[in-house]
Each structure stands twice: as C-alpha cells, then as structure tokens.
Short mmCIF file of C-alpha atoms and ligand atoms in Angstrom, two decimals:
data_model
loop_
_atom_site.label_atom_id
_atom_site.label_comp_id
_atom_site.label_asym_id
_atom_site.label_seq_id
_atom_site.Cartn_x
_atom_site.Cartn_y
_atom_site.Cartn_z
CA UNK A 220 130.12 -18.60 248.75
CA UNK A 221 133.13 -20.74 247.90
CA UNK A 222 136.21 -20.04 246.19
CA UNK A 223 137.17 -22.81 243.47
CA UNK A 224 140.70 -22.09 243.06
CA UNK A 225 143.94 -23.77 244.89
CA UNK A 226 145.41 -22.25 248.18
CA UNK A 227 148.09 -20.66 245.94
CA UNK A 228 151.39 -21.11 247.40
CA UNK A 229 155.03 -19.82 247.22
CA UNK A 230 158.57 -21.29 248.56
CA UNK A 231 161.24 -18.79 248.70
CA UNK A 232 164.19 -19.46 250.44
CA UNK A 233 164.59 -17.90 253.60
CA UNK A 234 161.42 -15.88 253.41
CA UNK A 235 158.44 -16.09 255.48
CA UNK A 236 155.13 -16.03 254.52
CA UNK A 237 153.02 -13.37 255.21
CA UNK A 238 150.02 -15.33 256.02
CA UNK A 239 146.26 -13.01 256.35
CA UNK A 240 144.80 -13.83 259.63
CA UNK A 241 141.62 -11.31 259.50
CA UNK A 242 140.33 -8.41 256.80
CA UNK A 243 137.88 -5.94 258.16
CA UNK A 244 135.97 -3.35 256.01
CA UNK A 245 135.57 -0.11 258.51
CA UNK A 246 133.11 2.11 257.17
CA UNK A 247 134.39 6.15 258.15
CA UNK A 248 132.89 9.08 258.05
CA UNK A 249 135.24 12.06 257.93
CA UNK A 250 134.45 15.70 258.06
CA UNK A 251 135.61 18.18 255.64
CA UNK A 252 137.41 21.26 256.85
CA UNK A 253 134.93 23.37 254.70
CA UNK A 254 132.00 22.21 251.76
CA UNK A 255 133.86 21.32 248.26
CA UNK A 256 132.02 22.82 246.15
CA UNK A 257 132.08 21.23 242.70
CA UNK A 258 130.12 21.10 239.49
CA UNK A 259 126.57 18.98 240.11
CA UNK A 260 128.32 18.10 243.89
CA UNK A 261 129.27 19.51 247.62
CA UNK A 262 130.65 17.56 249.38
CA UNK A 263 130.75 17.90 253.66
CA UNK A 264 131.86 14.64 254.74
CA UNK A 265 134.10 12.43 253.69
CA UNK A 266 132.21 8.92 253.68
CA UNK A 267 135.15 6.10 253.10
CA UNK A 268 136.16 2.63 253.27
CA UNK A 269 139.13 1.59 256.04
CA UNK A 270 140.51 -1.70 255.40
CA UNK A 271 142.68 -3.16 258.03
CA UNK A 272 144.48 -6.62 257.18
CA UNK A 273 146.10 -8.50 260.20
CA UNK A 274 149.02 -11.23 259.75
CA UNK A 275 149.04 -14.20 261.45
CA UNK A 276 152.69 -12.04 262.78
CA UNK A 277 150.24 -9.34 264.00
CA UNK A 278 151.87 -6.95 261.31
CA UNK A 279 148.63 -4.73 260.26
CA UNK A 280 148.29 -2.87 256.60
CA UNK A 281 146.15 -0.45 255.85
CA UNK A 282 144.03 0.74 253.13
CA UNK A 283 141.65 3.03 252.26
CA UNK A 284 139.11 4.31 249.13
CA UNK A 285 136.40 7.10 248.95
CA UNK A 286 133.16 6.07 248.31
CA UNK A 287 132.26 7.91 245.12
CA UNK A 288 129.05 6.52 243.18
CA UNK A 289 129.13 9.36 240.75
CA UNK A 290 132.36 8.00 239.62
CA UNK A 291 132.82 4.25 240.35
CA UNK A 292 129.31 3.16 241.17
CA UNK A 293 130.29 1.80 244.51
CA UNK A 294 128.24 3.27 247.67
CA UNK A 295 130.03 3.06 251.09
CA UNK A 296 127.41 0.56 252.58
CA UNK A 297 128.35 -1.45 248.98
CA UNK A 298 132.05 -1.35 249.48
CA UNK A 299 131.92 -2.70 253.01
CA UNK A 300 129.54 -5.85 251.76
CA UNK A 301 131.73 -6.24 248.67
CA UNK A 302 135.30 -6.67 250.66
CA UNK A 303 133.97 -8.62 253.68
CA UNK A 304 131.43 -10.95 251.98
CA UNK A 305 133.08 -11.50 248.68
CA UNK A 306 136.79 -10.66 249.18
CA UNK A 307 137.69 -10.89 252.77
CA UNK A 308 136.94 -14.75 252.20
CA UNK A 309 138.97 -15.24 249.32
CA UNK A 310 142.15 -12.93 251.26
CA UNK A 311 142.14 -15.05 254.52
CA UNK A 312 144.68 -17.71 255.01
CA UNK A 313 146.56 -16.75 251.63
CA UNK A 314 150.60 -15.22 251.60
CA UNK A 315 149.95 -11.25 250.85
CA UNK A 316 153.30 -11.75 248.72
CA UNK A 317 151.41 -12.65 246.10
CA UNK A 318 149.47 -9.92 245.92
CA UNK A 319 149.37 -9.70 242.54
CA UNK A 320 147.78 -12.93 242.11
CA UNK A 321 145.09 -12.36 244.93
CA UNK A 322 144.12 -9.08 243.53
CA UNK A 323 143.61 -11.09 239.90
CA UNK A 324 141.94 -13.57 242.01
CA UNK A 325 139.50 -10.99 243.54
CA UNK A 326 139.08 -9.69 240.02
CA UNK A 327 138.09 -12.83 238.27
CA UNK A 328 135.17 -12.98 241.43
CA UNK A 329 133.85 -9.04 241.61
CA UNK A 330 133.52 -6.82 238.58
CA UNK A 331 134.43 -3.44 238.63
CA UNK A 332 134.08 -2.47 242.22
CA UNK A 333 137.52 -0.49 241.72
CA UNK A 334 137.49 1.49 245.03
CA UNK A 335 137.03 -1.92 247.12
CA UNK A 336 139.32 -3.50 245.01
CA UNK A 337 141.77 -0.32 245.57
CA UNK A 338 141.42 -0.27 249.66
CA UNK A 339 142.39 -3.78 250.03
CA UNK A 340 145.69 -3.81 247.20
CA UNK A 341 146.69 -0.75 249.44
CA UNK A 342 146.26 -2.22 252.78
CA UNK A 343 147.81 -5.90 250.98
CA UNK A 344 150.70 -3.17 250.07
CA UNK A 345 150.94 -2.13 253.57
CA UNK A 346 151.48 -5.17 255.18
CA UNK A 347 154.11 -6.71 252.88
CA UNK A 348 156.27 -3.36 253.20
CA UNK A 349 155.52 -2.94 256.81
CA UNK A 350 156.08 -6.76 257.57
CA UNK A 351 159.75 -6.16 255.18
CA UNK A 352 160.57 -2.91 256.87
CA UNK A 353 160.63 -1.04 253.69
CA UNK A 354 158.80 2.22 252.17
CA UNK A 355 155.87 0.99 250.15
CA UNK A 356 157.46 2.73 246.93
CA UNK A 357 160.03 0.04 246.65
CA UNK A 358 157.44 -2.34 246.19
CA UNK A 359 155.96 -0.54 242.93
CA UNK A 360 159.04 -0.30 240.59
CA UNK A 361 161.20 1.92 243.17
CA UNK A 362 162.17 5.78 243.58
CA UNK A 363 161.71 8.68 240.62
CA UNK A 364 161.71 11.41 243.43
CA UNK A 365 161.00 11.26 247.41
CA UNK A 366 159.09 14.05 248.11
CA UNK A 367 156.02 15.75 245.41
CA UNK A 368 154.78 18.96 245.33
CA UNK A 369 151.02 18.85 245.96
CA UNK A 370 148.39 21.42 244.26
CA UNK A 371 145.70 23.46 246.21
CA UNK A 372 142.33 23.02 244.98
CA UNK A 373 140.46 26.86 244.82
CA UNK A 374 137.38 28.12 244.15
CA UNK A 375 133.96 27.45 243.86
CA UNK A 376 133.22 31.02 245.97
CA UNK A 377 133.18 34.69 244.72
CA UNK A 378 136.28 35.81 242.72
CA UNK A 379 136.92 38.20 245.34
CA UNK A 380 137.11 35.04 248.00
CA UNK A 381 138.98 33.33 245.70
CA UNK A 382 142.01 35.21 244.91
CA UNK A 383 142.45 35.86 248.35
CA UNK A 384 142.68 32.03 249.32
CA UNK A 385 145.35 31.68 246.22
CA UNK A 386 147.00 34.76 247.77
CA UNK A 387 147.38 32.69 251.24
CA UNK A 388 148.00 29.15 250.19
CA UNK A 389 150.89 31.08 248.01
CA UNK A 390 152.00 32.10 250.84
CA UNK A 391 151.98 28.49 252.66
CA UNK A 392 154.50 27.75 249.69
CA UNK A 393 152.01 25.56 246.95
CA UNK A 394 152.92 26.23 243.65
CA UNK A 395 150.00 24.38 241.77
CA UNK A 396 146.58 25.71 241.97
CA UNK A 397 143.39 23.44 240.52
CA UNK A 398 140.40 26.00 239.72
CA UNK A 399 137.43 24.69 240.14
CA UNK A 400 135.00 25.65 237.59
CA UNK A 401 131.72 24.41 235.94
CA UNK A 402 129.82 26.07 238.82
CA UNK A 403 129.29 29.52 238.28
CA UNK A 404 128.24 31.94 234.93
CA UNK A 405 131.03 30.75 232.72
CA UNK A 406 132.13 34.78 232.11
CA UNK A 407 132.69 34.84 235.97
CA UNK A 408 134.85 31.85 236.35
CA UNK A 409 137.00 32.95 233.37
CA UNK A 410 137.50 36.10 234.93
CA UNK A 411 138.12 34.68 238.21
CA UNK A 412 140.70 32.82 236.65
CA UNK A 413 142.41 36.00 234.92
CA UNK A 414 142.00 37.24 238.36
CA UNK A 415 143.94 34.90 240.08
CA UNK A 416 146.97 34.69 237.91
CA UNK A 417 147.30 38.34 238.43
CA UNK A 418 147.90 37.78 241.97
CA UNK A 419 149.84 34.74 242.09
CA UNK A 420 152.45 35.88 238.96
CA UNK A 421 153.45 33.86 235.91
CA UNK A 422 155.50 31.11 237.65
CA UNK A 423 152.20 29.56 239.36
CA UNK A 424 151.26 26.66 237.67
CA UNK A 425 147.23 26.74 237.45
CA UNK A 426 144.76 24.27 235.67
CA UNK A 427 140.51 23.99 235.54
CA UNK A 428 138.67 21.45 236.22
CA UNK A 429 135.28 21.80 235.47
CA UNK A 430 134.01 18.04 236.48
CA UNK A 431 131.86 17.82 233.36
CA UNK A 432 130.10 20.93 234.17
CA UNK A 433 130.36 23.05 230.75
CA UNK A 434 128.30 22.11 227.14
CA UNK A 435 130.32 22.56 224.48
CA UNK A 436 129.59 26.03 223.98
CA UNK A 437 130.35 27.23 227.31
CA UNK A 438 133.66 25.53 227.32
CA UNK A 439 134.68 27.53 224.32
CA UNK A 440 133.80 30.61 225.76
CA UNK A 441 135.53 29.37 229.11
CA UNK A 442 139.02 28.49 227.41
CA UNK A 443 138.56 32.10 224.96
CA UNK A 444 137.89 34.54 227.81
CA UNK A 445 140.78 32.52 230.13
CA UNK A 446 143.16 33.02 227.55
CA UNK A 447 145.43 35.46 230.23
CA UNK A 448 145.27 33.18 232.78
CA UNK A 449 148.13 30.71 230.54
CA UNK A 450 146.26 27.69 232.00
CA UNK A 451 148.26 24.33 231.95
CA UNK A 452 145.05 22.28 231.52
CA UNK A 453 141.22 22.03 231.86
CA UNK A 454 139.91 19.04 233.19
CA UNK A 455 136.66 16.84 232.14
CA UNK A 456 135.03 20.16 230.31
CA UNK A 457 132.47 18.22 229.27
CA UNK A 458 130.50 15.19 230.07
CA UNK A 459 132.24 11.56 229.49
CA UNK A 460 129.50 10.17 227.21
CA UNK A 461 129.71 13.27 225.17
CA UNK A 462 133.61 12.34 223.33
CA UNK A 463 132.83 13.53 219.75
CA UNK A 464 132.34 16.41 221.29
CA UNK A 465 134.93 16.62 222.98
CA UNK A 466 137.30 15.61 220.05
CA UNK A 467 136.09 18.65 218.09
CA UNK A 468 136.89 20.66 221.21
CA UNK A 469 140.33 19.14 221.73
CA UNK A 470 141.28 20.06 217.99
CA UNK A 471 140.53 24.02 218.27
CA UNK A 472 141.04 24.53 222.00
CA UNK A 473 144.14 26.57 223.23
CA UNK A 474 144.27 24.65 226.26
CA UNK A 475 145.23 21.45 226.41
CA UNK A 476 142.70 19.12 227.52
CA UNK A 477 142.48 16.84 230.47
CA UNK A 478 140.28 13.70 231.17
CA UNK A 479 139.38 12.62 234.48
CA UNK A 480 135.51 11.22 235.15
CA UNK A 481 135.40 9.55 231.59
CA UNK A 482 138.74 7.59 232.04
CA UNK A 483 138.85 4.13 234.19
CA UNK A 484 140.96 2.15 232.24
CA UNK A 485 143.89 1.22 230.10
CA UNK A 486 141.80 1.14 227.38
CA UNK A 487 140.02 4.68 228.11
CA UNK A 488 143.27 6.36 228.05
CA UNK A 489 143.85 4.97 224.57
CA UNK A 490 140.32 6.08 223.39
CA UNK A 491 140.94 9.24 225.03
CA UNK A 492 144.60 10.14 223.09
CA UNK A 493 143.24 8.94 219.84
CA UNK A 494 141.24 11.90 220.19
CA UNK A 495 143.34 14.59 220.98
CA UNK A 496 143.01 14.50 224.64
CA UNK A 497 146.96 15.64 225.89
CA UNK A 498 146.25 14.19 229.72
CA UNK A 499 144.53 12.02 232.12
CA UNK A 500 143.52 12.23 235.94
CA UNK A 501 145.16 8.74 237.76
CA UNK A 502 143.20 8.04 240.57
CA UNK A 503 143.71 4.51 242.90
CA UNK A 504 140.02 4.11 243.00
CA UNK A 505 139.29 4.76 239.56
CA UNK A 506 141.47 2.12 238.29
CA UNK A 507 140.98 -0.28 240.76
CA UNK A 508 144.62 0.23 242.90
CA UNK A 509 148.22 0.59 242.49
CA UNK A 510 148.94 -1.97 240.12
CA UNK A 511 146.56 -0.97 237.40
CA UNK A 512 147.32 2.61 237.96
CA UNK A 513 151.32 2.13 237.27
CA UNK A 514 150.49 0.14 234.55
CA UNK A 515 148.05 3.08 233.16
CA UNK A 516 150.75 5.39 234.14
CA UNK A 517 153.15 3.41 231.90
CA UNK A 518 150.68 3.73 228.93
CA UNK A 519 150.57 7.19 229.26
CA UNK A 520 154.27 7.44 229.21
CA UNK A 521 154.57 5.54 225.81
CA UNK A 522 151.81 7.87 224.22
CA UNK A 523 152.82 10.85 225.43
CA UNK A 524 149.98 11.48 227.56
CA UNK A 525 150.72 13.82 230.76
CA UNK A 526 148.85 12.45 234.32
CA UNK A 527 147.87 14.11 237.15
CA UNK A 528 148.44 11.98 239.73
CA UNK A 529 145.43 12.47 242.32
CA UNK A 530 143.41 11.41 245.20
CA UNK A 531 139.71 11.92 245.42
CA UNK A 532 137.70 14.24 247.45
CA UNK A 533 139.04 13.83 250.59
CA UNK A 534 140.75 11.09 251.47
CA UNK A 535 142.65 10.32 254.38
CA UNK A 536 146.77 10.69 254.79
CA UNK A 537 146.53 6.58 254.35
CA UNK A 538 145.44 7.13 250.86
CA UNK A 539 147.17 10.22 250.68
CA UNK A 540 150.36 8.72 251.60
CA UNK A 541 150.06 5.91 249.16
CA UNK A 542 149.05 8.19 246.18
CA UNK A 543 152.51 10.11 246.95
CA UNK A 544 154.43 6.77 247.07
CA UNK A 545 152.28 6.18 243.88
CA UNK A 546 153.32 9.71 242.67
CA UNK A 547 157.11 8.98 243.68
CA UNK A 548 157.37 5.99 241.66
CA UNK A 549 155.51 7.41 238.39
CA UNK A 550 158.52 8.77 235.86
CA UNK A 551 156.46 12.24 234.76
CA UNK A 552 154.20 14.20 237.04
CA UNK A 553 154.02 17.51 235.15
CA UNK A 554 150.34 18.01 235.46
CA UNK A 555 150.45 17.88 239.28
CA UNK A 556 149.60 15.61 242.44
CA UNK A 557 146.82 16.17 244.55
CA UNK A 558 146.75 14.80 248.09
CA UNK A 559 143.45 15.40 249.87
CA UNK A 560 144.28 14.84 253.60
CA UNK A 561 144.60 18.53 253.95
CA UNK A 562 140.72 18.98 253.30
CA UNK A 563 139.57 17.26 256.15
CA UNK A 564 138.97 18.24 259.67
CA UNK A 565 139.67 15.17 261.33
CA UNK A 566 142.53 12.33 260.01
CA UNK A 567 143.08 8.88 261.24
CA UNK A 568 146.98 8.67 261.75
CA UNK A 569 148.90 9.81 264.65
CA UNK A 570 151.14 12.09 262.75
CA UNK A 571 149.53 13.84 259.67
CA UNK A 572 151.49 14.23 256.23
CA UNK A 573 153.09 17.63 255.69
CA UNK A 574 153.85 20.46 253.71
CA UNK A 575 157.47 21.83 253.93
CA UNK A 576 158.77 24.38 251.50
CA UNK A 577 156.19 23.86 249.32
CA UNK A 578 156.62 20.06 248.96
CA UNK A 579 155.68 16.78 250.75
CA UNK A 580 158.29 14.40 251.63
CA UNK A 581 157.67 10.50 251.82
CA UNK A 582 157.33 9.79 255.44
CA UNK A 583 160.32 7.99 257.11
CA UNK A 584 158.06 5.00 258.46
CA UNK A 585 157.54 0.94 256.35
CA UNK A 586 154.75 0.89 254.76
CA UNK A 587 153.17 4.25 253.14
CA UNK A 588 154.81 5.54 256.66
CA UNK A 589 152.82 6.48 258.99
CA UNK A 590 151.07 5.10 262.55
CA UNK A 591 147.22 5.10 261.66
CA UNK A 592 145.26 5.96 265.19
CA UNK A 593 142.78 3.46 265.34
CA UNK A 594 141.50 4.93 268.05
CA UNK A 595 140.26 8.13 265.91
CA UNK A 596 139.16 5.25 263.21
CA UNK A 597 136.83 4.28 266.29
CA UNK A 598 135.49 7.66 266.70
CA UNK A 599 135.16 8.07 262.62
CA UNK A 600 133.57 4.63 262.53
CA UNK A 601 130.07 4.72 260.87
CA UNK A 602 128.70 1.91 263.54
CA UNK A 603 125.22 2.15 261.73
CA UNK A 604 127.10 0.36 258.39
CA UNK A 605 129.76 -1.93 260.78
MG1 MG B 231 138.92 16.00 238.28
#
C-alpha cells in the first residue's frame, strides 16, 4: 500500500533529525506470576506487542501494548500485522520529532487499533527522549511529581486468602488496594471487603472493581453490604452498553462510581460525567497512547472527573515505566496508579522498576529509563506470530 501524503519535514536550527531507519512489531508472550482472576476472565500469560524503532543514529525506543480484544478489539497476531504492514511503512524514513504529526498520520490510515497505535507513540517517545538525553516526562508537558505510589490489585480467592495477601503487601509498604470483585456471590465479596479494611485500618485507601461483572441489582446490594469498608470507588459495576442503568445507579449509590471498560475516548468521558459518573480508568491502550490520554486527562481535570491512571493486565516495566512518566505528568492522581510489571514472572529490562517506601520513583535513565534486555525479548518472543 502507498502513503499519499508529503515526506513531512522540519528545519530547526541546530537540531538533528531523528530519522526512523527500521520498526519491528515483536509479538511476547509473558507469564504471570499467578492467574488474575477477574470477572468473565483469567488471565496466565501476558500476550503483548514489543515495538522496537531504530534511528538511522542507532538510538532504539521502545514500546509496548497488551493485547486485549475484550477491550480494544485488537488480537496480538492483529497488532503485529497492523504496525508492520500498515504503520511501519508510513514511520520509516520520517523525523520521530514530529511525532505528533505521524501518529495523526497513522490515524487518518488505521481506525481504532488503539493498542498498536499506543506501542508505537511510546516507542516514537522513547527514541526522541533517549536520542535528547532526557526523561520521557519532559516530553509530555513536564514534572507534577517524580515518583507515584502504585496500588496492589487483591482478590479474586477466598476472603480468608485475601486478607492475608492485603496483610503482606501492607507490609511491603502499598497503601492502595484494588478489590477485585464481580466474581464471587456478591454477599461474599462485600464481606470480604469489610474484612479487609479491618485488617489494613482506616488510612488504606481501597476501591472495587468489578469489570462489568454485577446487574444492577447485585451492585446495589454490593455497595449496601460494603458500606464499612469506606470504599473510595467501584469500578465498571456494570456492563458499558448498559449506561441508563448505570446513571440511576450513580444517583443513589454511596460510592462513587468509576468507569473503565465503557470509556475510550474524549468524548466517553463526557458521556460518562453527564451522568453522574465521579471517575474514569486512563489506560495508554485504551485511548490510543500518550497524547490522547493527557489530553483525556486534561478533560477530566476541567470537569472534575478523578482518573486512575493504569496499565492493563500485565504489562511489562516498558509500559509500566511510561504509564508512571504518564502518571508523573498528570496534575491529580487521587484515585490511584496501577503499574502491572509486578504481576509477571518474567520482564524484559535489565533492571526492573521498584517499590521503595511504598512508592516508585522515575528511573534515572532517557527515555522511560530503563535498559530493555532484548535478549529476554528473544526468549519471550512468540516466533509462531514473528
Ligand atoms: Mg478496571
């Protein structure tokens, strides 16, 4: 295929261009630590996009997405045809400084496709702030914050099993637990929730997220008989197609409501506050990458809307890392980040990102700072897809 538009072009005065000399789409497969266990889902393995993009300076950027069709529609085999038959052609040769303009470019020639579209703004990211030296958060807007206190996604097991992970991930200093819920009998998950704020204490912040797994009628009795947890949020109670519903349960509920799987755009968000909705899950892949994202984020902050900031189930510390440069430039992130690197068995950088004290600093390195191991990419590398 052919792309009808101009080499686009750009003279700045003592600044080189950053010209693409190759894009590959890696396909990964990356195990998880343990099943996630979520409403209608478990997931085992990880089953992502890579995308490296090489200068013609040998500077390499990195990106990555999930594939996720329940969410986005894209399947891992459809991401890797998407970004090297339709947008690898349209990236190579052009300046990655005007990455703005090649990611409207890409979206004038591929509709939706937001997790494709995602792994190559991140790894287009990459290489600009790695080839400049800089953090990649200076590239969106700069620095609220360097560092972001992560949340710990529980549950899915016995109540029992439950409160005794919240017990030990208190203890490795998070401060933010996500329930998950929409799983189990809706008078077990409530109490398992009462349950766990017992033994975690008042100052915990804890949210639901019940990933469209409760009717209407169970979400009431979820959000009556949780009433002593003090829950910050729930999350996508109900299914996206379902919103009148879900605007008569935003007017009576006692928890504030949260909308992640029925919001992938600008305009969603709006929809979504008109009716009573008081937050939104921001994910890279949902919205198609960083731009998009910060512009959502911006949205939110006019209307009043609170964000969780979060990657999807699991991600690598490349996506990680971005989402908490993401997170670091975003002016409110009351509702919590959540970095998914930590459910995975195996990562593909040299040096993992870390918890200290209960929060996780930017790393020091350009770029979303860290050294990706391309030699554990090779081992992760799905060859059957490649
Ligand atoms: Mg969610």
């Amino acid at each position: 295929m052919g792309f009808e538009d101009p080499s686009l072009t750009l003279s700045i005065a003592g600044a080189r261009p950053i010209v693409i000399k190759r894009v590959d789409a890696i396909p990964v497969a990356l195990p998880l630590s343990q099943p996630m266990k979520m409403a209608h889902l478990t997931i085992t393995t990880a089953d992502n996009l890579l995308v490296r993009i090489e200068s013609e300076d040998g500077v390499v950027g990195w990106g990555e997405a999930a594939s996720a069709p329940s969410l986005t529609g894209e399947t891992q085999a459809g991401m890797v045809a998407t970004v090297r038959d339709w947008m690898a052609p349209a990236l190579i040769g052009q300046d990655a400084r005007l990455r703005a303009a090649l990611m409207r470019r890409l979206s004038r020639a591929v509709y939706a496709a937001t997790g494709s579209k995602s792994a190559i703004e991140l790894a287009l990211t990459d290489l600009v702030a790695r080839t400049l030296c800089v953090p990649m958060a200076l590239l969106l807007g700069g620095l609220f914050r360097d560092s972001v206190e992560p949340m710990w996604l529980l549950g899915g097991g016995s109540a029992d099993k439950t409160v005794e992970e919240a017990r030990r991930k208190k203890d490795e200093g998070y401060t933010f637990f996500k329930l998950k819920a929409g799983i189990r009998p809706v008078e077990e998950e409530a109490a398992c929730a009462v349950a766990v704020r017992r033994a975690v204490g008042d100052a915990m912040k804890i949210c639901a997220d019940a990933n469209s797994g409760f009717t209407a009628a169970s979400a009431r009795r979820y959000i009556a008989q949780s009433t002593d947890a003090s829950l910050l949020f729930l999350e996508q109670a109900l299914p996206a197609s379902e919103l009148d519903a879900l605007t008569a349960l935003a007017r009576e509920s006692a928890i504030p409501l949260c909308s992640d799987q029925s919001v992938h755009s600008i305009a969603d968000i709006a929809v979504h506050a008109d009716r009573g909705v008081r937050g939104v899950a921001l994910k890279l892949l949902k919205f198609g990458g960083i731009e998009p994202t910060l512009k959502a984020a911006a949205l939110c902050e006019a209307r009043g809307i609170n964000m969780v900031i979060a990657a999807k189930i699991a991600e690598s510390s490349i996506a990680s890392a971005a989402m908490a440069h993401v997170a670091c430039a975003v002016p409110l992130i009351d509702w919590g980040v959540s970095l998914t690197h930590v459910y995975l068995a195996e990562d593909v950088v040299k040096t993992k990102l870390v918890m200290r004290d209960g929060r996780v600093a930017l790393p020091d390195g350009p770029g979303f700072g860290l050294t990706v191991d391309e030699a554990a990419v090779e081992r992760c590398r799905v060859r059957a897809l490649s």
